[in-house]
Short mmCIF file of C-alpha atoms and ligand atoms in Angstrom, two decimals:
data_model
loop_
_atom_site.label_atom_id
_atom_site.label_comp_id
_atom_site.label_asym_id
_atom_site.label_seq_id
_atom_site.Cartn_x
_atom_site.Cartn_y
_atom_site.Cartn_z
CA MET A 1 0.00 0.00 0.00
CA THR A 2 1.18 3.52 -0.78
CA PHE A 3 -0.05 6.99 0.17
CA ALA A 4 -1.16 7.42 -3.46
CA THR A 5 -3.46 4.39 -3.25
CA LEU A 6 -5.10 5.94 -0.19
CA GLY A 7 -6.27 8.74 -2.49
CA LEU A 8 -4.05 11.59 -1.31
CA ILE A 9 -3.49 14.48 -3.68
CA GLU A 10 -0.19 15.23 -5.38
CA PRO A 11 0.99 18.19 -3.23
CA LEU A 12 0.67 16.00 -0.13
CA LEU A 13 2.46 13.09 -1.79
CA ARG A 14 5.28 15.46 -2.70
CA ALA A 15 5.59 16.62 0.92
CA LEU A 16 5.64 13.01 2.16
CA GLU A 17 8.34 12.15 -0.32
CA THR A 18 10.50 14.98 1.02
CA LEU A 19 9.93 13.69 4.55
CA GLY A 20 10.87 10.16 3.52
CA TYR A 21 7.51 8.57 4.42
CA GLN A 22 7.19 5.62 2.04
CA THR A 23 4.49 3.40 3.45
CA PRO A 24 1.46 4.40 5.51
CA THR A 25 1.52 3.15 9.09
CA PRO A 26 -1.48 0.99 10.18
CA VAL A 27 -3.28 3.92 11.80
CA GLN A 28 -2.74 6.03 8.69
CA ALA A 29 -3.97 3.24 6.40
CA GLN A 30 -7.25 3.12 8.32
CA ALA A 31 -7.75 6.76 9.27
CA ILE A 32 -6.94 8.48 5.97
CA PRO A 33 -9.72 6.93 3.81
CA ALA A 34 -12.27 7.26 6.65
CA VAL A 35 -11.54 10.94 7.24
CA LEU A 36 -11.56 11.65 3.49
CA ALA A 37 -15.01 10.03 3.36
CA GLY A 38 -16.20 12.50 5.99
CA ARG A 39 -16.58 10.00 8.85
CA ASP A 40 -16.19 10.82 12.52
CA LEU A 41 -13.41 8.81 14.07
CA MET A 42 -12.55 7.31 17.39
CA ALA A 43 -9.00 6.07 17.10
CA ALA A 44 -6.93 4.19 19.64
CA ALA A 45 -3.33 4.16 18.55
CA GLN A 46 -0.07 3.62 20.36
CA THR A 47 2.11 6.68 20.73
CA GLY A 48 4.65 7.05 17.96
CA THR A 49 2.57 5.19 15.40
CA GLY A 50 2.14 8.15 13.08
CA LYS A 51 -1.30 9.26 14.23
CA THR A 52 -0.58 12.93 13.55
CA ALA A 53 -0.27 12.28 9.84
CA GLY A 54 -3.26 9.96 10.18
CA PHE A 55 -5.55 12.89 10.86
CA ALA A 56 -3.56 15.81 9.41
CA LEU A 57 -3.13 14.51 5.85
CA PRO A 58 -6.81 13.88 5.04
CA LEU A 59 -7.78 17.02 6.93
CA LEU A 60 -5.47 19.13 4.77
CA GLN A 61 -6.86 17.49 1.67
CA LEU A 62 -10.48 18.17 2.64
CA LEU A 63 -9.72 21.79 3.46
CA THR A 64 -7.98 22.22 0.10
CA MET A 65 -10.74 20.57 -1.92
CA GLU A 66 -13.86 21.70 -0.05
CA GLY A 67 -15.34 24.62 1.76
CA PRO A 68 -15.14 28.41 1.51
CA LYS A 69 -12.09 30.59 2.05
CA VAL A 70 -11.40 31.23 5.69
CA ALA A 71 -13.06 34.36 7.10
CA ALA A 72 -11.44 36.97 9.38
CA ASN A 73 -10.93 35.79 12.98
CA SER A 74 -12.02 32.29 12.02
CA ALA A 75 -10.62 28.78 11.74
CA ARG A 76 -11.83 26.01 9.45
CA ALA A 77 -10.26 23.19 11.45
CA LEU A 78 -9.27 23.03 15.09
CA ILE A 79 -6.80 20.57 16.59
CA LEU A 80 -6.94 20.51 20.38
CA CYS A 81 -3.87 19.27 22.24
CA PRO A 82 -3.26 18.85 25.98
CA THR A 83 0.07 20.69 26.27
CA ARG A 84 1.96 23.54 24.68
CA GLU A 85 4.78 21.26 23.59
CA LEU A 86 2.43 18.90 21.85
CA ALA A 87 0.62 21.81 20.19
CA GLU A 88 3.96 23.07 18.84
CA GLN A 89 4.93 19.61 17.66
CA VAL A 90 1.62 18.87 15.97
CA HIS A 91 1.70 22.28 14.33
CA ALA A 92 5.23 21.68 13.05
CA SER A 93 4.11 18.39 11.47
CA VAL A 94 0.96 19.92 9.96
CA ALA A 95 2.99 22.77 8.50
CA GLU A 96 5.40 20.29 6.94
CA TYR A 97 2.60 18.24 5.39
CA ALA A 98 0.97 21.47 4.13
CA GLN A 99 4.11 22.93 2.58
CA HIS A 100 2.79 22.73 -1.01
CA LEU A 101 -0.81 23.67 -0.21
CA PRO A 102 -2.43 27.12 -0.20
CA LEU A 103 -3.49 26.77 3.44
CA THR A 104 -2.57 28.68 6.57
CA THR A 105 -1.75 27.03 9.90
CA TYR A 106 -1.05 28.40 13.36
CA ALA A 107 -0.63 27.24 16.97
CA VAL A 108 -1.92 29.02 20.09
CA TYR A 109 -1.26 28.09 23.71
CA GLY A 110 -0.94 29.68 27.13
CA GLY A 111 2.21 30.77 28.92
CA VAL A 112 3.05 33.34 26.22
CA SER A 113 1.53 36.72 25.38
CA ILE A 114 -1.94 36.55 23.86
CA ASN A 115 -1.62 39.75 21.77
CA PRO A 116 0.49 38.41 18.90
CA GLN A 117 -1.92 35.47 18.72
CA MET A 118 -4.88 37.83 18.46
CA MET A 119 -3.13 39.77 15.68
CA LYS A 120 -2.33 36.60 13.77
CA LEU A 121 -5.92 35.39 13.97
CA ARG A 122 -7.29 38.58 12.43
CA LYS A 123 -6.97 37.24 8.90
CA GLY A 124 -8.22 33.82 9.95
CA VAL A 125 -6.31 30.52 9.70
CA ASP A 126 -7.31 27.31 7.98
CA ILE A 127 -5.93 25.00 10.66
CA LEU A 128 -5.58 26.17 14.22
CA VAL A 129 -3.75 24.01 16.76
CA ALA A 130 -4.61 25.00 20.33
CA THR A 131 -4.53 24.07 23.98
CA PRO A 132 -8.00 24.28 25.57
CA GLY A 133 -7.42 27.17 28.02
CA ARG A 134 -5.96 29.61 25.51
CA LEU A 135 -8.56 28.71 22.91
CA ILE A 136 -11.32 29.69 25.34
CA ASP A 137 -9.52 32.96 26.20
CA LEU A 138 -9.26 33.88 22.53
CA PHE A 139 -12.89 33.00 21.93
CA ARG A 140 -14.08 35.06 24.90
CA GLN A 141 -12.06 38.04 23.73
CA ASN A 142 -13.73 37.78 20.32
CA ALA A 143 -10.40 37.11 18.63
CA LEU A 144 -11.75 33.82 17.31
CA LYS A 145 -15.11 32.72 15.94
CA LEU A 146 -15.89 29.07 15.40
CA ASN A 147 -18.95 29.20 13.17
CA GLN A 148 -16.89 28.30 10.11
CA LEU A 149 -15.40 25.23 11.76
CA GLN A 150 -15.58 22.11 9.57
CA THR A 151 -13.47 19.71 11.59
CA LEU A 152 -12.49 19.28 15.22
CA VAL A 153 -9.61 17.00 16.20
CA LEU A 154 -9.09 15.98 19.81
CA ASP A 155 -5.53 14.75 20.06
CA GLU A 156 -4.48 12.78 23.15
CA ALA A 157 -8.01 13.15 24.48
CA ASP A 158 -7.30 10.93 27.51
CA ARG A 159 -4.52 13.23 28.52
CA MET A 160 -6.73 16.27 28.27
CA LEU A 161 -9.07 14.70 30.80
CA ASP A 162 -6.17 13.59 33.01
CA LEU A 163 -4.96 17.17 33.11
CA GLY A 164 -8.33 18.33 34.33
CA PHE A 165 -9.58 19.85 31.06
CA SER A 166 -13.02 18.26 31.14
CA GLU A 167 -14.73 21.55 32.01
CA GLU A 168 -12.85 23.37 29.24
CA LEU A 169 -13.83 20.65 26.78
CA ALA A 170 -17.47 21.01 27.78
CA ASN A 171 -17.22 24.78 27.20
CA ILE A 172 -15.56 24.34 23.83
CA TYR A 173 -18.19 21.80 22.87
CA ARG A 174 -20.86 24.47 23.39
CA MET A 175 -18.92 26.91 21.19
CA LEU A 176 -18.84 24.58 18.16
CA PRO A 177 -21.22 24.36 15.23
CA LYS A 178 -23.41 21.25 15.45
CA LYS A 179 -22.59 20.16 11.92
CA ARG A 180 -18.94 19.26 11.80
CA GLN A 181 -16.57 16.32 11.53
CA THR A 182 -14.95 15.20 14.77
CA LEU A 183 -11.87 13.02 15.11
CA LEU A 184 -10.87 11.75 18.51
CA PHE A 185 -7.40 10.31 19.02
CA SER A 186 -6.18 8.77 22.22
CA ALA A 187 -3.38 6.38 23.12
CA THR A 188 -5.55 4.80 25.79
CA PHE A 189 -9.33 4.55 26.18
CA SER A 190 -10.91 4.86 29.59
CA ASP A 191 -14.65 4.73 30.19
CA GLU A 192 -14.61 8.49 30.62
CA ILE A 193 -13.13 8.94 27.15
CA ARG A 194 -15.75 6.65 25.70
CA SER A 195 -18.44 8.76 27.29
CA LEU A 196 -16.85 11.96 25.92
CA ALA A 197 -16.79 10.30 22.51
CA GLY A 198 -20.46 9.39 22.89
CA GLN A 199 -21.27 13.08 23.35
CA MET A 200 -19.04 14.59 20.72
CA LEU A 201 -18.96 12.07 17.90
CA ASN A 202 -21.60 11.19 15.37
CA ASP A 203 -21.70 7.51 14.37
CA PRO A 204 -17.91 7.25 14.65
CA LEU A 205 -15.77 4.64 13.00
CA SER A 206 -13.65 2.92 15.65
CA ILE A 207 -10.06 2.28 14.80
CA GLU A 208 -7.85 0.25 17.04
CA VAL A 209 -4.49 -0.53 15.57
CA SER A 210 -3.01 -2.24 18.59
CA PRO A 211 -4.35 -4.15 21.55
CA ARG A 212 -5.86 -1.78 24.08
CA ASN A 213 -3.51 -0.32 26.63
CA VAL A 214 -0.44 -2.17 25.47
CA ALA A 215 2.82 -0.31 25.10
CA ALA A 216 4.86 -0.51 21.90
CA ASN A 217 6.53 -3.89 21.73
CA THR A 218 9.65 -2.30 20.30
CA VAL A 219 10.43 -1.02 23.81
CA LYS A 220 12.40 -3.32 26.11
CA GLN A 221 11.17 -2.64 29.62
CA TRP A 222 12.46 -3.59 33.03
CA VAL A 223 12.45 -2.56 36.65
CA VAL A 224 15.32 -2.06 39.10
CA PRO A 225 14.16 -2.36 42.72
CA VAL A 226 15.89 0.17 44.99
CA ASP A 227 15.37 2.07 48.24
CA LYS A 228 13.83 5.48 47.74
CA LYS A 229 16.75 7.35 49.27
CA ARG A 230 19.23 5.69 46.92
CA LYS A 231 17.46 6.36 43.62
CA ALA A 232 19.67 9.27 42.57
CA GLU A 233 22.83 7.34 43.40
CA LEU A 234 21.54 4.32 41.45
CA PHE A 235 20.65 6.52 38.49
CA VAL A 236 24.19 7.93 38.32
CA HIS A 237 25.65 4.44 38.74
CA LEU A 238 23.53 2.98 35.92
CA MET A 239 24.24 5.97 33.72
CA ARG A 240 27.99 5.56 34.08
CA LYS A 241 27.86 1.78 33.80
CA GLY A 242 25.64 1.84 30.70
CA ARG A 243 27.42 4.89 29.22
CA TRP A 244 24.04 6.48 28.61
CA LYS A 245 24.28 9.23 26.03
CA GLN A 246 20.75 10.61 25.75
CA VAL A 247 18.17 9.88 28.39
CA LEU A 248 14.72 11.27 29.07
CA VAL A 249 14.01 10.90 32.78
CA PHE A 250 10.59 11.18 34.39
CA ALA A 251 10.18 12.37 37.95
CA LYS A 252 6.89 12.70 39.78
CA THR A 253 7.05 16.29 40.99
CA ARG A 254 8.55 19.62 40.03
CA ASN A 255 10.70 19.52 43.16
CA GLY A 256 11.82 16.04 42.23
CA VAL A 257 12.89 17.29 38.79
CA ASP A 258 14.82 20.22 40.27
CA ALA A 259 16.50 18.07 42.94
CA LEU A 260 17.71 15.48 40.42
CA VAL A 261 18.93 18.12 37.96
CA ASP A 262 20.83 19.89 40.78
CA LYS A 263 22.39 16.63 41.86
CA LEU A 264 23.44 15.69 38.31
CA GLN A 265 24.76 19.14 37.52
CA GLY A 266 26.67 19.09 40.83
CA LEU A 267 28.43 15.97 39.55
CA GLY A 268 29.33 17.75 36.33
CA ILE A 269 26.70 15.85 34.32
CA ASN A 270 25.09 17.74 31.48
CA ALA A 271 21.46 17.77 32.62
CA ASP A 272 18.47 20.07 32.39
CA GLY A 273 14.87 19.91 33.55
CA ILE A 274 11.42 20.84 32.31
CA HIS A 275 8.25 21.19 34.34
CA GLY A 276 5.11 23.28 34.46
CA ASP A 277 6.62 26.00 36.69
CA LYS A 278 9.23 26.95 34.11
CA PRO A 279 8.42 29.57 31.48
CA GLN A 280 7.52 28.22 28.08
CA ALA A 281 10.62 29.67 26.41
CA THR A 282 12.90 27.95 28.96
CA ARG A 283 11.11 24.64 28.49
CA GLN A 284 11.36 24.85 24.72
CA ARG A 285 15.05 25.77 24.90
CA ALA A 286 15.83 22.82 27.17
CA LEU A 287 13.92 20.52 24.84
CA ASP A 288 15.64 21.85 21.73
CA ARG A 289 19.05 21.45 23.37
CA PHE A 290 18.17 17.90 24.36
CA LYS A 291 17.02 17.09 20.85
CA SER A 292 20.23 18.45 19.36
CA SER A 293 22.25 16.45 21.97
CA ASP A 294 23.60 19.59 23.65
CA VAL A 295 21.93 18.32 26.82
CA GLN A 296 22.54 14.70 27.74
CA ILE A 297 19.92 14.11 30.44
CA LEU A 298 16.51 15.78 30.35
CA VAL A 299 14.47 15.38 33.51
CA ALA A 300 10.76 16.10 33.18
CA THR A 301 7.39 15.84 34.82
CA ASP A 302 4.62 14.16 32.85
CA VAL A 303 2.89 17.38 31.95
CA ALA A 304 6.00 18.84 30.34
CA ALA A 305 7.01 15.75 28.46
CA ARG A 306 3.71 14.78 26.95
CA GLY A 307 3.77 13.99 23.27
CA LEU A 308 7.39 14.87 22.67
CA ASP A 309 8.73 13.36 19.51
CA ILE A 310 12.46 12.95 19.73
CA GLU A 311 14.07 11.09 16.91
CA ASP A 312 15.83 7.86 17.88
CA LEU A 313 15.53 8.44 21.63
CA PRO A 314 17.18 5.27 22.94
CA LEU A 315 16.22 5.33 26.59
CA VAL A 316 13.52 6.48 28.98
CA VAL A 317 14.07 6.20 32.72
CA ASN A 318 11.22 6.36 35.19
CA PHE A 319 12.98 7.83 38.20
CA ASP A 320 9.54 7.71 39.84
CA LEU A 321 6.62 5.66 38.61
CA PRO A 322 3.64 7.69 37.42
CA ILE A 323 0.63 8.01 39.69
CA VAL A 324 -1.71 7.39 36.79
CA ALA A 325 -0.84 3.99 35.31
CA GLU A 326 -1.71 5.07 31.76
CA ASP A 327 1.04 7.68 31.91
CA TYR A 328 3.51 4.81 31.92
CA ILE A 329 2.46 3.95 28.36
CA HIS A 330 2.82 7.57 27.30
CA ARG A 331 6.21 7.90 28.94
CA ILE A 332 7.77 4.84 27.42
CA GLY A 333 6.18 5.78 24.09
CA ARG A 334 8.83 8.51 23.86
CA THR A 335 11.24 5.76 22.83
CA GLY A 336 10.85 2.95 20.28
CA ARG A 337 9.03 5.35 17.96
CA ALA A 338 8.38 4.74 14.28
CA GLY A 339 9.80 1.21 14.38
CA ASN A 340 13.02 1.98 16.28
CA THR A 341 13.89 -0.07 19.33
CA GLY A 342 14.17 1.52 22.73
CA GLU A 343 14.60 0.77 26.40
CA ALA A 344 12.55 1.86 29.39
CA ILE A 345 13.97 1.37 32.87
CA SER A 346 11.97 2.06 36.03
CA LEU A 347 13.62 2.62 39.41
CA VAL A 348 11.03 1.29 41.82
CA CYS A 349 10.97 1.54 45.62
CA ALA A 350 8.72 -0.33 48.05
CA ASP A 351 6.33 2.65 48.34
CA GLU A 352 5.56 2.38 44.65
CA VAL A 353 4.43 -1.23 44.60
CA ASN A 354 0.77 -0.41 44.02
CA MET A 355 1.68 1.81 41.07
CA LEU A 356 3.84 -0.97 39.64
CA SER A 357 1.00 -3.41 40.03
CA ALA A 358 -1.48 -1.06 38.33
CA ILE A 359 0.96 -0.61 35.40
CA GLU A 360 1.42 -4.35 35.03
CA MET A 361 -2.31 -4.90 35.09
CA LEU A 362 -2.91 -2.17 32.52
CA THR A 363 -0.18 -3.35 30.16
CA ARG A 364 -0.97 -6.99 30.84
CA GLN A 365 2.60 -7.99 31.55
CA THR A 366 4.80 -8.67 34.54
CA LEU A 367 7.80 -6.40 34.21
CA THR A 368 11.16 -8.12 34.53
CA ARG A 369 13.06 -7.12 37.64
CA LYS A 370 16.82 -6.77 37.55
CA MET A 371 18.52 -6.36 40.89
CA GLU A 372 21.59 -4.10 40.70
CA PRO A 373 24.46 -5.42 42.87
CA ASP A 374 25.14 -3.12 45.86
CA PHE A 375 21.75 -1.47 45.44
CA GLU A 376 19.51 -4.27 46.71
CA PRO A 377 16.82 -2.50 48.68
CA GLU A 378 16.50 -2.79 52.45
CA HIS A 379 12.78 -2.26 51.99
CA ARG A 380 11.90 -5.06 49.67
CA VAL A 381 9.57 -4.32 46.75
CA PRO A 382 6.77 -6.88 47.10
CA ASP A 383 6.10 -9.24 44.21
CA THR A 384 3.52 -8.18 41.68
CA ASP A 385 2.06 -9.60 38.53
CA ALA A 386 -0.24 -8.67 35.67
CA SER A 387 -3.30 -9.82 37.62
CA GLY A 388 -3.02 -6.69 39.72
CA GLN A 389 -2.15 -8.49 42.90
CA VAL A 390 0.53 -7.68 45.39
CA VAL A 391 1.63 -10.56 47.49
CA LYS A 392 1.82 -9.78 51.15
CA LYS A 393 3.57 -11.81 53.77
CA PRO A 394 1.21 -13.44 56.17
CA LYS A 395 1.20 -12.45 59.77
CA LYS A 396 3.19 -14.95 61.74
CA PRO A 397 0.90 -17.05 63.86
CA LYS A 398 1.19 -15.97 67.46
CA LYS A 399 3.36 -18.22 69.55
CA PRO A 400 1.33 -19.66 72.33
CA LYS A 401 2.51 -17.98 75.50
CA ALA A 402 3.57 -20.17 78.33
CA SER A 403 1.86 -17.78 80.72
CA GLY A 404 -1.26 -17.75 78.58
CA GLY A 405 -1.36 -13.94 78.82
CA GLY A 406 -1.47 -11.47 75.93
CA GLY A 407 0.54 -8.29 75.56
CA GLY A 408 3.28 -9.69 73.31
CA LYS A 409 4.74 -7.58 70.50
CA ARG A 410 2.44 -7.45 67.50
CA ASN A 411 3.94 -8.75 64.28
CA LEU A 412 2.91 -6.32 61.54
CA GLY A 413 4.20 -8.59 58.82
CA LYS A 414 6.52 -7.88 55.92
CA TRP A 415 6.00 -8.20 52.16
CA VAL A 416 7.40 -11.44 50.73
CA ASP A 417 7.41 -13.71 47.72
CA SER A 418 4.21 -15.47 46.84
CA GLY A 419 6.06 -18.72 47.31
CA ASP A 420 6.43 -17.95 50.97
CA VAL A 421 2.73 -17.88 51.58
CA ALA A 422 1.52 -20.87 53.52
CA PRO A 423 -1.73 -21.83 51.85
CA ALA A 424 -3.69 -23.48 54.61
CA GLU A 425 -3.05 -21.11 57.48
CA PRO A 426 -6.45 -19.68 58.44
CA SER A 427 -5.20 -16.39 59.87
CA ILE A 428 -3.39 -15.59 56.64
CA LYS A 429 -4.61 -13.27 53.94
CA PRO A 430 -2.15 -14.13 51.17
CA VAL A 431 -3.13 -11.67 48.53
CA ARG A 432 -4.78 -8.34 48.37
CA LYS A 433 -6.54 -6.80 45.42
CA VAL A 434 -4.83 -3.62 44.37
CA PRO A 435 -7.04 -0.68 43.52
CA VAL A 436 -6.81 0.37 39.92
CA PHE A 437 -5.23 3.77 39.89
CA ASN A 438 -7.34 6.79 39.37
CA THR A 439 -7.76 7.45 35.70
CA GLY A 440 -10.34 10.15 36.15
CA PRO A 441 -9.80 13.89 35.96
CA ARG A 442 -7.25 15.36 38.24
CA LYS A 443 -6.17 18.83 39.10
CA LYS A 444 -4.32 20.80 36.51
CA LYS A 445 -0.60 20.86 37.25
P1 AMP B 501 3.37 10.46 15.71
O1 AMP B 501 2.84 9.18 16.29
O2 AMP B 501 2.37 11.16 14.86
O3 AMP B 501 3.94 11.36 16.81
O4 AMP B 501 4.60 10.08 14.74
C1 AMP B 501 5.77 9.48 15.21
C2 AMP B 501 6.93 9.67 14.26
O5 AMP B 501 6.78 8.85 13.09
C3 AMP B 501 7.13 11.09 13.75
O6 AMP B 501 8.50 11.40 13.80
C4 AMP B 501 6.67 11.04 12.30
O7 AMP B 501 7.37 11.98 11.53
C5 AMP B 501 7.02 9.62 11.88
N1 AMP B 501 6.13 9.04 10.85
C6 AMP B 501 4.78 9.15 10.82
N2 AMP B 501 4.27 8.47 9.77
C7 AMP B 501 5.32 7.92 9.12
C8 AMP B 501 5.44 7.10 7.93
N3 AMP B 501 4.37 6.70 7.24
N4 AMP B 501 6.67 6.72 7.56
C9 AMP B 501 7.77 7.12 8.28
N5 AMP B 501 7.72 7.89 9.40
C10 AMP B 501 6.51 8.29 9.81
#
């Protein structure tokens, strides 16, 4: 199959040739004809599978072939993205695909001055890429009208809800014309996303190019158990041992990012960090320097790193496991993109066992554990498996006291291997069901 057989027009084929895209990826092969036929779409695709071109190429074609010229302060197509970085990245791809077409494209997001964006919108743009908050601001200030909108794309819709954008999405929904095409893309599909899709989509075609909630199989994943207080030391040790050249590291909090960057820089390691507290220009600069290999280690929170496309990124390290299990799939999706192989290493301490279990359940795999000599944890990480169970050591049966009295020390029990669980002991609760981690909306970071 070629892009030409999917019915794409010559200016798009020329752009793809320049970019070196020869064969459509599975999501492109399914999405392109459906979007060209005017269908609404609900697409589940792994990260890095080429979903941007999957919606952008047919969208550009429809806008070129159909519909009136864009009016002042209007957009004909809107692509909503969860973060500024992703908006920039999607816009860069759209602009590349559109290089031989008479269409205008633009990206708007918060964290930068709104005035230049208002000026730019005066003439109208064919394709507007936006984050939800800034889009609403522009709409409320009458800088943007949406009555000419033909197509809405929700990119990484699950992430938008995770970041607490459900209210913004509901507001935007009310601003849109009823008659439009809607394309919803998401790496993972929770029940909440399905309900959003039910509201926004009209008789959508469902596309699922990979098993649900399974990370790219081109990524080799494993876990190194370690005590919490020794994570930074272990990271430096593994980095030196493995001669890591370019690593994207995920930490849970902004403070965690800053602390690790300080520690690495203090050791003379070329590291930088990105998180939501840093100004957009600083974040972009750090990212650009990382992409061009001027920075060796980039430490990031989930919000800052979402959707980044870094060519040939060999390694992702989870310094902390994500609180939302689905973020694990997004994180490791930064490597092993477009058919390359990659590695994802998670440094896991005993406190994180429930997160590990939720990840294994979601991805339907038990992650291999590799103990690093001299870093074996004092606080053992309990065994987990893809069934979502953490195996807990039974309480030791109380020794009968010679005196018959109580008051002995209570044994609170320790986590142990499943093999250590004595099956017939009545006072023992060998396994405990682990709660599935919250996948619902959470506060904006
Ligand atoms: P995406 O999943 O849209 O972020 O795309 C992941 C990466 O794959 C990007 O670097 C794209 O430029 C690249 N890509 C997308 N489609 C193709 C294709 N058909 N052939 C080669 N590379 C592609």
